Coordinates of C-alpha atoms in Angstrom, one line a residue:
M220 CA 113.9 23.3 76.1
K221 CA 114.8 20.7 78.8
K222 CA 117.0 19.0 76.3
H223 CA 118.7 22.2 75.7
L224 CA 119.5 22.5 79.5
I225 CA 120.7 19.0 79.9
K226 CA 123.2 19.6 77.1
V227 CA 124.6 22.8 78.9
V228 CA 124.9 21.0 82.1
L229 CA 126.8 18.0 80.4
S230 CA 129.1 20.3 78.6
C231 CA 130.0 22.0 81.7
T232 CA 130.7 18.8 83.3
V233 CA 133.1 17.6 80.6
L234 CA 134.8 21.1 80.4
V235 CA 135.6 20.8 84.2
G236 CA 136.5 17.1 84.3
G237 CA 139.7 18.2 82.5
F238 CA 140.7 19.6 85.7
T239 CA 140.1 16.6 87.8
V240 CA 136.8 18.2 89.1
S241 CA 133.7 16.1 88.5
S242 CA 131.3 18.7 88.3
C243 CA 130.7 22.5 88.1
S244 CA 128.0 22.7 90.6
K245 CA 130.5 22.5 93.3
S246 CA 133.9 24.1 93.4
S247 CA 137.0 22.0 94.4
S248 CA 137.6 22.1 98.1
G249 CA 140.7 21.8 100.3
K250 CA 143.2 24.3 101.3
N251 CA 145.8 23.0 99.0
T252 CA 143.6 22.9 95.9
S253 CA 143.4 26.2 94.0
R254 CA 139.9 27.6 93.9
A255 CA 141.0 29.8 90.8
T256 CA 142.4 26.8 88.6
G257 CA 141.8 23.4 90.5
W258 CA 145.6 22.9 90.4
K259 CA 147.5 21.6 93.4
I260 CA 149.3 24.1 95.7
N261 CA 152.5 22.9 97.5
A262 CA 152.4 19.7 95.2
K263 CA 155.8 17.7 95.6
E264 CA 156.0 17.8 91.8
G265 CA 156.4 21.3 91.8
G266 CA 154.3 24.3 90.8
F267 CA 152.9 27.1 93.0
Q268 CA 154.2 27.2 96.6
Y269 CA 152.3 28.9 99.3
N270 CA 151.8 28.7 103.0
T271 CA 148.1 27.8 103.2
D272 CA 148.6 26.9 107.0
F273 CA 149.2 30.5 107.9
K274 CA 146.8 31.8 110.7
E275 CA 147.7 35.2 111.7
Q276 CA 150.9 37.4 112.5
E277 CA 153.0 36.3 115.3
T278 CA 153.6 38.8 118.1
A279 CA 157.2 39.7 117.5
P280 CA 159.9 40.0 120.6
G281 CA 159.2 42.9 123.0
L282 CA 155.9 44.0 121.3
V283 CA 152.3 44.3 122.6
F284 CA 149.3 44.0 120.1
V285 CA 147.2 47.4 119.6
E286 CA 144.0 46.7 117.9
G287 CA 143.2 49.6 115.6
G288 CA 140.3 51.9 115.6
T289 CA 139.0 55.5 115.5
F290 CA 139.9 57.9 117.9
T291 CA 140.2 62.1 118.1
K292 CA 143.7 63.0 117.6
G293 CA 144.6 66.3 119.3
K294 CA 143.4 68.1 122.4
V295 CA 140.3 69.8 123.1
Q296 CA 141.4 71.4 126.3
D297 CA 143.0 74.9 126.7
D298 CA 146.3 75.5 124.8
V299 CA 148.4 76.9 127.6
M300 CA 151.4 77.3 125.6
H301 CA 149.5 79.0 122.6
D302 CA 151.4 76.6 120.2
W303 CA 148.1 75.9 118.2
N304 CA 149.4 72.8 116.6
N305 CA 147.2 70.1 118.3
T306 CA 143.8 71.1 116.7
P307 CA 141.3 67.9 117.3
T308 CA 140.8 65.7 114.1
A309 CA 139.1 62.5 113.8
Q310 CA 141.6 59.7 112.6
H311 CA 141.4 56.0 112.1
V312 CA 144.5 53.6 112.9
Q313 CA 145.1 50.4 111.4
S314 CA 146.1 47.6 114.1
F315 CA 149.6 47.4 114.8
Y316 CA 152.3 46.2 117.3
M317 CA 154.4 48.5 119.8
D318 CA 157.3 48.0 122.2
E319 CA 155.8 47.1 125.5
T320 CA 158.6 49.6 127.0
E321 CA 160.9 52.1 125.7
V322 CA 164.1 50.6 124.4
T323 CA 166.6 50.1 127.2
N324 CA 170.1 50.6 127.7
V325 CA 170.9 47.0 127.5
M326 CA 169.0 46.5 124.3
Y327 CA 170.8 49.4 122.7
L328 CA 174.4 47.9 123.9
E329 CA 173.4 44.6 122.1
Y330 CA 173.2 46.6 119.0
L331 CA 176.3 48.2 119.6
D332 CA 178.2 45.0 120.4
Y333 CA 176.9 43.4 117.2
L334 CA 178.0 46.5 115.2
K335 CA 181.6 46.3 117.0
S336 CA 181.7 42.6 116.1
V337 CA 180.9 42.6 112.6
Y338 CA 182.3 45.9 111.7
P339 CA 185.3 46.4 113.8
P340 CA 186.0 50.1 114.3
E341 CA 189.8 49.6 114.3
N342 CA 189.4 48.9 110.6
P343 CA 189.4 52.4 109.2
K344 CA 186.6 51.2 106.6
Y345 CA 184.2 50.5 109.4
T346 CA 185.1 53.2 112.1
N347 CA 182.3 55.4 111.3
I348 CA 179.6 52.7 111.3
Y349 CA 180.3 52.1 115.2
V350 CA 181.1 55.7 116.2
G351 CA 178.0 56.8 114.3
A352 CA 175.8 54.5 116.4
L353 CA 177.1 55.8 119.7
P354 CA 174.6 57.5 121.7
D355 CA 175.6 61.2 122.9
T356 CA 176.5 60.8 126.4
L357 CA 177.6 64.3 126.7
V358 CA 174.0 65.4 126.9
W359 CA 174.0 64.9 130.5
R360 CA 176.1 67.9 131.1
N361 CA 175.1 70.9 132.5
R362 CA 177.0 74.2 132.8
L363 CA 175.8 74.8 136.3
G364 CA 175.3 71.0 137.4
F365 CA 177.2 68.2 138.2
N366 CA 176.2 65.4 136.2
E367 CA 179.4 63.5 135.3
T368 CA 178.2 60.3 136.9
M369 CA 175.4 59.9 134.3
T370 CA 177.9 61.1 131.5
N371 CA 180.1 58.2 132.5
N372 CA 178.2 55.5 133.6
Y373 CA 174.5 55.7 132.5
L374 CA 174.8 54.0 129.2
R375 CA 176.9 50.9 130.1
H376 CA 176.6 50.5 134.0
P377 CA 174.6 47.5 135.0
A378 CA 172.6 49.7 137.3
Y379 CA 171.2 51.4 134.4
A380 CA 170.6 48.4 132.2
E381 CA 166.7 48.6 132.3
Y382 CA 166.7 52.2 132.2
P383 CA 165.6 54.0 128.8
V384 CA 168.5 54.9 126.5
V385 CA 168.9 58.5 125.9
G386 CA 171.2 60.6 123.8
V387 CA 170.0 58.8 120.7
N388 CA 169.0 61.0 117.7
W389 CA 166.1 60.2 115.5
I390 CA 168.7 58.8 112.8
Q391 CA 170.1 56.5 115.1
A392 CA 166.5 55.3 116.4
T393 CA 165.6 54.2 113.1
Q394 CA 168.8 52.5 112.3
F395 CA 168.5 50.6 115.4
A396 CA 164.7 49.6 114.2
E397 CA 166.4 48.5 111.0
W398 CA 169.1 46.2 112.5
R399 CA 166.4 44.8 114.9
T400 CA 164.4 43.8 112.1
D401 CA 167.3 41.8 110.5
R402 CA 168.2 40.1 113.8
V403 CA 164.5 39.0 114.7
N404 CA 164.1 37.6 111.1
E405 CA 167.4 35.5 111.4
V406 CA 165.6 34.0 114.5
M407 CA 162.5 33.1 112.7
L408 CA 164.3 31.5 109.9
E409 CA 166.5 29.6 112.0
R410 CA 163.4 28.4 114.1
E411 CA 161.7 27.1 110.7
G412 CA 164.9 25.4 109.3
Y413 CA 166.0 28.0 106.5
L414 CA 169.2 28.7 108.5
S415 CA 171.3 26.7 110.4
E416 CA 171.1 27.3 114.4
D417 CA 174.6 28.7 114.4
A418 CA 174.4 31.1 111.5
K419 CA 173.5 34.2 113.3
Y420 CA 176.4 33.8 115.7
Q421 CA 178.9 32.8 113.1
A422 CA 178.3 36.3 111.6
A423 CA 178.2 38.0 114.9
T424 CA 181.7 36.7 115.8
G425 CA 183.1 37.1 112.5
E426 CA 183.5 33.6 111.5
V427 CA 181.6 34.3 108.5
Q428 CA 182.1 37.4 106.5
G429 CA 179.2 39.4 105.8
T430 CA 175.7 39.7 107.6
F431 CA 172.2 39.0 107.0
S432 CA 169.7 41.7 105.5
T433 CA 166.0 41.0 105.6
E434 CA 165.4 42.7 102.2
A435 CA 168.5 41.0 100.4
Y436 CA 167.5 37.7 101.4
L437 CA 164.0 38.3 99.9
N438 CA 165.3 39.8 96.7
R439 CA 168.6 37.9 96.3
P440 CA 169.0 35.4 98.9
E441 CA 172.2 33.9 97.5
S442 CA 174.0 37.4 98.5
V443 CA 173.6 37.4 102.2
Y444 CA 176.2 36.6 104.6
N445 CA 178.4 37.8 101.8
G446 CA 177.5 35.0 99.4
Q447 CA 178.0 32.4 101.7
I448 CA 174.6 31.4 102.7
D449 CA 174.9 27.8 101.1
S450 CA 177.0 26.7 104.1
L451 CA 174.6 28.1 106.6
Q452 CA 171.2 26.8 105.4
G453 CA 169.1 24.6 107.7
K454 CA 167.0 21.4 107.3
M455 CA 164.8 23.0 104.8
K456 CA 167.7 22.9 102.1
K457 CA 166.7 19.2 101.7
D458 CA 163.4 20.2 100.0
S459 CA 164.7 21.6 96.8
T460 CA 161.1 23.6 96.6
S461 CA 161.9 25.5 99.9
T462 CA 165.4 26.2 99.6
F463 CA 164.8 29.8 100.8
A464 CA 161.8 31.4 102.3
K465 CA 159.8 34.0 100.5
R466 CA 157.4 36.7 101.5
S467 CA 154.6 34.2 100.7
S468 CA 156.2 31.7 103.2
G469 CA 154.8 33.7 105.9
I470 CA 157.6 33.5 108.2
I471 CA 159.4 36.9 107.5
M472 CA 158.3 39.4 109.9
P473 CA 157.5 42.9 108.8
E474 CA 160.1 45.7 109.8
Y475 CA 160.5 47.3 113.3
R476 CA 160.3 50.9 112.8
L477 CA 159.4 53.8 114.7
P478 CA 155.6 54.4 115.5
T479 CA 153.9 57.3 113.6
E480 CA 152.8 60.3 115.7
T481 CA 149.1 59.1 115.1
E482 CA 149.8 55.5 116.1
W483 CA 151.8 57.0 119.3
E484 CA 148.9 59.1 120.5
Y485 CA 146.5 56.3 119.9
A486 CA 148.4 53.9 121.9
A487 CA 149.1 56.4 124.7
Q488 CA 145.4 57.1 125.2
A489 CA 144.4 53.4 125.3
Q490 CA 140.6 54.0 124.6
V491 CA 140.2 50.5 124.6
G492 CA 139.3 50.5 128.2
Q493 CA 137.1 53.6 128.1
R494 CA 133.5 53.5 127.8
E495 CA 132.5 57.3 128.6
Y496 CA 131.4 59.1 125.5
N497 CA 133.3 62.3 126.4
N498 CA 136.6 60.7 127.0
Y499 CA 136.0 58.9 123.6
R500 CA 135.6 62.2 121.8
G501 CA 139.3 63.4 123.0
R502 CA 139.0 64.4 126.6
K503 CA 141.1 61.9 128.1
K504 CA 143.8 63.6 129.8
Y505 CA 146.5 61.0 130.8
P506 CA 147.1 57.4 129.5
W507 CA 145.4 56.5 132.6
E508 CA 141.9 57.3 133.8
G509 CA 141.1 60.6 135.8
D510 CA 142.4 64.1 135.8
Y511 CA 145.2 63.5 138.3
T512 CA 148.8 62.3 138.4
R513 CA 148.2 60.2 141.5
N514 CA 146.7 56.9 142.2
G515 CA 143.3 57.2 143.5
Q516 CA 142.7 53.4 144.1
R517 CA 142.6 51.9 147.3
V518 CA 145.7 50.2 147.0
G519 CA 148.7 52.3 146.3
R520 CA 146.3 55.7 146.9
G521 CA 148.7 58.7 146.5
D522 CA 151.4 57.2 144.4
Q523 CA 152.4 59.0 141.4
L524 CA 151.7 57.3 138.2
A525 CA 154.4 58.6 136.2
N526 CA 158.0 59.9 136.5
F527 CA 157.9 63.6 135.8
K528 CA 159.0 67.2 137.4
Q529 CA 156.6 68.1 139.9
G530 CA 157.7 71.7 140.5
K531 CA 160.5 74.1 140.6
G532 CA 163.5 72.2 141.8
D533 CA 161.3 69.0 142.3
Y534 CA 161.8 66.4 140.1
G535 CA 160.7 63.5 142.3
G536 CA 159.2 64.8 145.4
I537 CA 160.2 64.5 149.5
A538 CA 162.2 61.3 150.0
G539 CA 160.4 58.6 151.5
W540 CA 156.8 60.0 151.3
S541 CA 155.6 61.6 148.1
D542 CA 158.4 60.4 146.0
D543 CA 157.7 59.1 142.5
G544 CA 160.7 56.9 142.7
A545 CA 163.0 58.8 140.4
D546 CA 165.2 61.7 140.1
I547 CA 166.3 61.3 136.6
T548 CA 164.8 58.5 134.5
A549 CA 163.4 55.4 136.1
Q550 CA 163.8 51.5 135.4
V551 CA 161.1 50.6 132.8
M552 CA 158.0 48.8 134.2
S553 CA 158.5 51.0 137.5
Y554 CA 154.9 52.3 137.0
K555 CA 151.4 50.6 136.0
P556 CA 151.0 50.0 132.3
N557 CA 147.9 51.6 130.6
D558 CA 144.7 49.5 129.3
L559 CA 147.0 48.1 126.4
G560 CA 149.7 46.8 128.5
L561 CA 152.0 49.6 127.4
Y562 CA 154.3 51.1 130.2
D563 CA 155.5 54.8 130.4
M564 CA 153.7 56.2 127.6
A565 CA 153.8 59.3 129.9
G566 CA 156.6 60.5 131.8
N567 CA 160.1 58.8 132.0
V568 CA 161.4 59.9 128.6
A569 CA 159.7 61.6 125.6
E570 CA 159.7 59.5 122.6
W571 CA 160.7 59.9 119.1
T572 CA 158.1 59.2 116.3
A573 CA 158.6 59.0 112.8
D574 CA 156.6 62.1 111.8
V575 CA 158.1 65.3 110.0
Y576 CA 156.6 68.2 112.0
R577 CA 154.0 70.6 110.8
P578 CA 151.9 72.8 113.0
I579 CA 148.9 71.7 111.3
V580 CA 147.5 68.0 110.8
D581 CA 145.9 68.0 107.2
D582 CA 143.1 65.6 107.6
E583 CA 141.5 66.6 104.6
V584 CA 144.1 64.8 102.7
S585 CA 144.1 61.8 104.9
D586 CA 142.2 60.6 107.9
F587 CA 143.4 56.9 107.7
N588 CA 146.9 56.0 109.1
Y589 CA 147.9 59.6 108.9
Y590 CA 151.6 60.2 108.5
R591 CA 153.7 63.0 107.3
G592 CA 157.2 61.8 106.2
N593 CA 156.8 59.5 103.3
I594 CA 159.8 59.3 100.8
Y595 CA 159.1 56.7 98.4
M596 CA 162.0 54.5 97.4
K597 CA 162.6 51.5 95.0
S598 CA 165.6 49.0 94.5
A599 CA 168.2 49.9 92.3
I600 CA 168.6 47.4 89.4
G601 CA 172.0 46.5 88.0
E602 CA 173.0 46.0 84.4
D603 CA 172.5 42.0 84.9
G604 CA 168.9 42.9 85.7
K605 CA 169.1 42.0 89.3
V606 CA 168.9 44.1 92.4
N607 CA 172.2 46.1 93.5
I608 CA 173.6 44.6 96.7
L609 CA 176.2 46.8 98.5
R610 CA 179.3 44.8 99.1
D611 CA 182.5 47.0 100.1
S612 CA 180.8 50.1 99.3
I613 CA 179.3 51.9 102.5
V614 CA 177.3 55.1 102.2
Y615 CA 177.9 57.6 104.7
D616 CA 176.1 61.0 105.5
T617 CA 177.4 64.0 107.6
L618 CA 174.8 65.4 109.5
P619 CA 174.8 69.3 109.7
N620 CA 176.1 69.0 113.5
G621 CA 179.3 67.1 112.1
K622 CA 178.5 63.6 113.1
V623 CA 179.0 61.0 110.5
V624 CA 176.6 57.8 110.1
A625 CA 176.1 55.0 107.7
V626 CA 173.4 55.1 105.4
N627 CA 173.8 51.7 104.0
L628 CA 175.8 48.7 105.5
P629 CA 177.4 46.2 103.4
G630 CA 175.2 43.6 102.3
E631 CA 172.0 45.8 102.0
I632 CA 170.0 46.7 98.8
K633 CA 170.8 50.1 97.3
M634 CA 167.7 52.0 97.3
V635 CA 167.0 55.1 94.9
P636 CA 164.1 57.4 94.8
V637 CA 161.2 56.3 92.5
D638 CA 161.0 58.4 89.4
E639 CA 158.5 59.0 86.6
E640 CA 158.3 55.6 85.7
E641 CA 156.3 54.9 88.9
T642 CA 154.6 58.3 89.2
Y643 CA 153.3 59.1 85.6
L644 CA 149.7 59.7 85.5
R645 CA 149.2 58.5 89.2
T646 CA 146.5 60.2 91.1
N647 CA 147.7 59.0 94.7
F648 CA 151.4 60.5 94.5
S649 CA 153.3 62.5 92.1
S650 CA 156.8 62.6 93.5
S651 CA 159.4 60.5 95.6
D652 CA 159.5 63.1 98.6
N653 CA 156.2 63.8 100.1
R654 CA 157.4 65.3 103.4
G655 CA 156.4 68.9 102.5
Y656 CA 153.2 68.1 100.6
R657 CA 150.7 71.0 101.0
D658 CA 152.7 72.4 103.8
G659 CA 156.1 73.3 102.9
D660 CA 156.6 72.6 99.2
S661 CA 156.8 75.4 96.6
G662 CA 153.0 74.7 95.8
S663 CA 152.3 75.9 99.5
S664 CA 154.8 78.8 99.6
R665 CA 153.8 82.4 99.5
F666 CA 155.6 83.3 96.0
Y667 CA 154.9 80.1 94.2
D668 CA 153.9 82.2 91.1
R669 CA 157.4 83.7 91.1
F670 CA 159.2 80.2 91.1
N671 CA 157.1 79.0 88.1
D672 CA 158.4 82.3 86.1
G673 CA 161.8 81.0 86.3
E674 CA 162.9 83.3 89.0
E675 CA 165.6 81.7 91.1
E676 CA 164.4 80.4 94.3
D677 CA 164.8 82.5 97.4
P678 CA 164.6 80.7 100.6
N679 CA 163.8 83.7 102.4
K680 CA 160.5 83.8 100.6
K681 CA 159.4 80.2 101.2
M682 CA 156.9 79.1 104.0
Y683 CA 159.7 77.5 106.1
N684 CA 162.9 79.2 105.7
S685 CA 164.8 77.4 108.5
P686 CA 168.6 77.8 109.0
K687 CA 170.9 76.1 106.7
H688 CA 173.9 74.9 108.5
S689 CA 176.5 73.4 106.2
V690 CA 179.5 70.6 106.7
E691 CA 181.8 70.2 104.0
R692 CA 185.4 68.5 103.9
D693 CA 188.5 70.3 102.8
S694 CA 191.4 68.9 100.5
L695 CA 192.8 67.3 103.8
G696 CA 189.6 65.5 105.1
N697 CA 189.0 68.0 107.8
L698 CA 185.4 69.0 108.5
V699 CA 184.6 72.7 107.8
K700 CA 181.4 73.6 109.5
G701 CA 179.5 76.6 108.3
Y702 CA 176.9 77.9 110.9
D703 CA 174.0 79.9 109.4
V704 CA 174.1 83.5 110.9
S705 CA 171.4 84.8 108.6
N706 CA 169.1 87.2 110.3
N707 CA 166.2 86.6 107.7
R708 CA 165.3 83.1 109.2
T709 CA 161.6 83.2 110.5
T710 CA 161.4 79.5 111.7
L711 CA 163.0 76.3 113.0
I712 CA 160.8 73.9 111.0
N713 CA 161.9 72.1 107.8
D714 CA 161.8 68.6 106.5
E715 CA 164.5 67.2 108.9
V716 CA 162.4 68.2 112.2
R717 CA 160.8 65.1 113.7
V718 CA 157.8 65.1 116.2
Y719 CA 158.5 63.6 119.7
K720 CA 155.7 62.9 122.1
G721 CA 155.0 62.5 125.9
G722 CA 156.2 64.1 128.9
S723 CA 159.7 63.2 130.4
W724 CA 161.5 63.3 134.0
R725 CA 162.4 66.8 133.0
D726 CA 158.8 67.8 132.1
R727 CA 155.9 69.3 134.1
A728 CA 152.6 67.3 134.1
Y729 CA 151.3 69.6 131.2
W730 CA 153.3 67.5 128.8
L731 CA 151.9 64.1 129.9
D732 CA 148.8 64.6 127.8
P733 CA 149.2 62.3 124.9
A734 CA 148.0 64.8 122.7
Q735 CA 150.9 67.3 123.3
R736 CA 153.5 67.4 120.6
R737 CA 156.8 69.3 120.0
Y738 CA 159.8 68.8 117.7
L739 CA 163.4 68.6 117.5
P740 CA 166.0 68.4 114.4
Q741 CA 166.5 64.7 113.6
Y742 CA 170.1 64.7 114.0
M743 CA 170.3 66.1 117.7
S744 CA 169.8 64.3 120.8
T745 CA 168.8 65.0 124.6
D746 CA 169.0 63.4 128.0
Y747 CA 165.3 63.3 128.1
I748 CA 164.1 61.8 124.6
G749 CA 164.3 58.1 124.0
F750 CA 162.3 55.9 121.6
R751 CA 160.4 52.7 121.2
C752 CA 159.5 50.7 118.2
A753 CA 156.2 49.5 116.6
M754 CA 155.5 47.2 113.9
S755 CA 152.5 47.0 111.4
R756 CA 150.1 44.2 111.5
V757 CA 149.4 42.3 108.3
G758 CA 145.9 40.6 107.8
S759 CA 143.1 40.7 110.2
K760 CA 142.2 43.8 112.2
S761 CA 141.7 41.8 115.5
K762 CA 143.4 38.6 116.9
T763 CA 141.9 35.3 115.9
K764 CA 140.3 34.5 119.3
N765 CA 138.5 37.9 119.0
K766 CA 137.2 37.4 115.2
T767 CA 133.5 36.6 114.7
V768 CA 131.9 35.8 111.4
R769 CA 128.3 37.1 111.1
G770 CA 128.0 37.0 114.9
K771 CA 129.5 33.5 115.2
K772 CA 133.0 33.0 116.7
A773 CA 135.5 32.2 114.0
K774 CA 136.9 28.4 113.8

């Protein structure tokens, strides 16, 4: 019996010895040695390349880390407006990052300046790229009010540089986030030596045709900068195994995006500083502690904690005494941040979130990272088997209000909806567009059975039969706008209305509650709605310095 055991051990030793491991009693060690095969990782001879030195996600420019957790989404207090749209639900949110402040005028002007340089509007092919990104400054006008000063100055005058940008619709806000993703990743690649120091500026000034797209770089790196990347590579080009960064390099940042409604509400509540059980269960009224809008601490006692409308004809209080420091918007960081370090999560401007609006939050389907608005897409593959990169073709969309916006820019990957190839026999999703799932799709409509019997779908019998305005072009290229005058419409809710959160300078204190929710069509803008960006966290829930392993501090 003993001889048999010895033979087994010896045979194991011989087998493993072929992999440069002397014994199977102990696995190979070292971060650059595979625990799966024993092969070397990141060997100069070639083979598998991976960032084994990665510690944790870096905090990208402008962002604050928000550690995820559980909270009560919605409101327990009285529903004064009788909207019945914020019933409390228990939700869990993954860790993420959020902008410290709202996106300011000067931040948005940087975006406009970039578009103007790379896609000159005087070129008819590019005109609608720049024009489509312009905020609507006419939102300041009032039939019986004199606001022309803001109409002419608010966006561009240096006096308003650090004020939150307004007049931006939901579509424009998401496109700003996409642009910001690419610009930040250019900086990261430059810092790590994958791009030359002046690459981003050459593209911005027009010295190099084309621009940088993160997804295009990851899928077809040779296509960025209109195929001229060879001349714009950095010091890493000398290492043949590291010519281009990959997702596995750990350098590419996740995308900037609008926060989901759940993320926004969780960040505004900032329960991290709360230890009272009642408040944890959803009774916290404002982003700060207490039930009042004035500071109750010894220093600054009586000061307003947010910028909001205090009463009829009262947008700031009595000058020099009870003033909140603003009549319209206020400069960002004018008030104390909440316990997460986020400014103006109540007041100043309301903010767009990513979600499509529905009155009910369906926590039976999801109580983890809740979000309504998923449209699953995939990269379009060309005849050569590679992803399609849009070169000279620019995809535009005409919004219901006649505004033309660019859906895809030159150099980006062409995206198409997922099809049956991805959805067949899946249990977690069955279609590309999930915005109306269980609340707005045909299956949730009153006369669903009739639709299945082949009857032509009657929009007046659907759950959300909102107005259907139309915009078309005639043979001369002029816009023909068709306003829906039907008397059978019963709602404004559809898959193109988005949730916005938080009170603004135009709102009473009631709307400062993080749980309050309102909606507006995604193509519309106002003088009181702005936005801030968010970014998902990859990896651990907590920052490294806070991580513990079985009660011991992590090394």
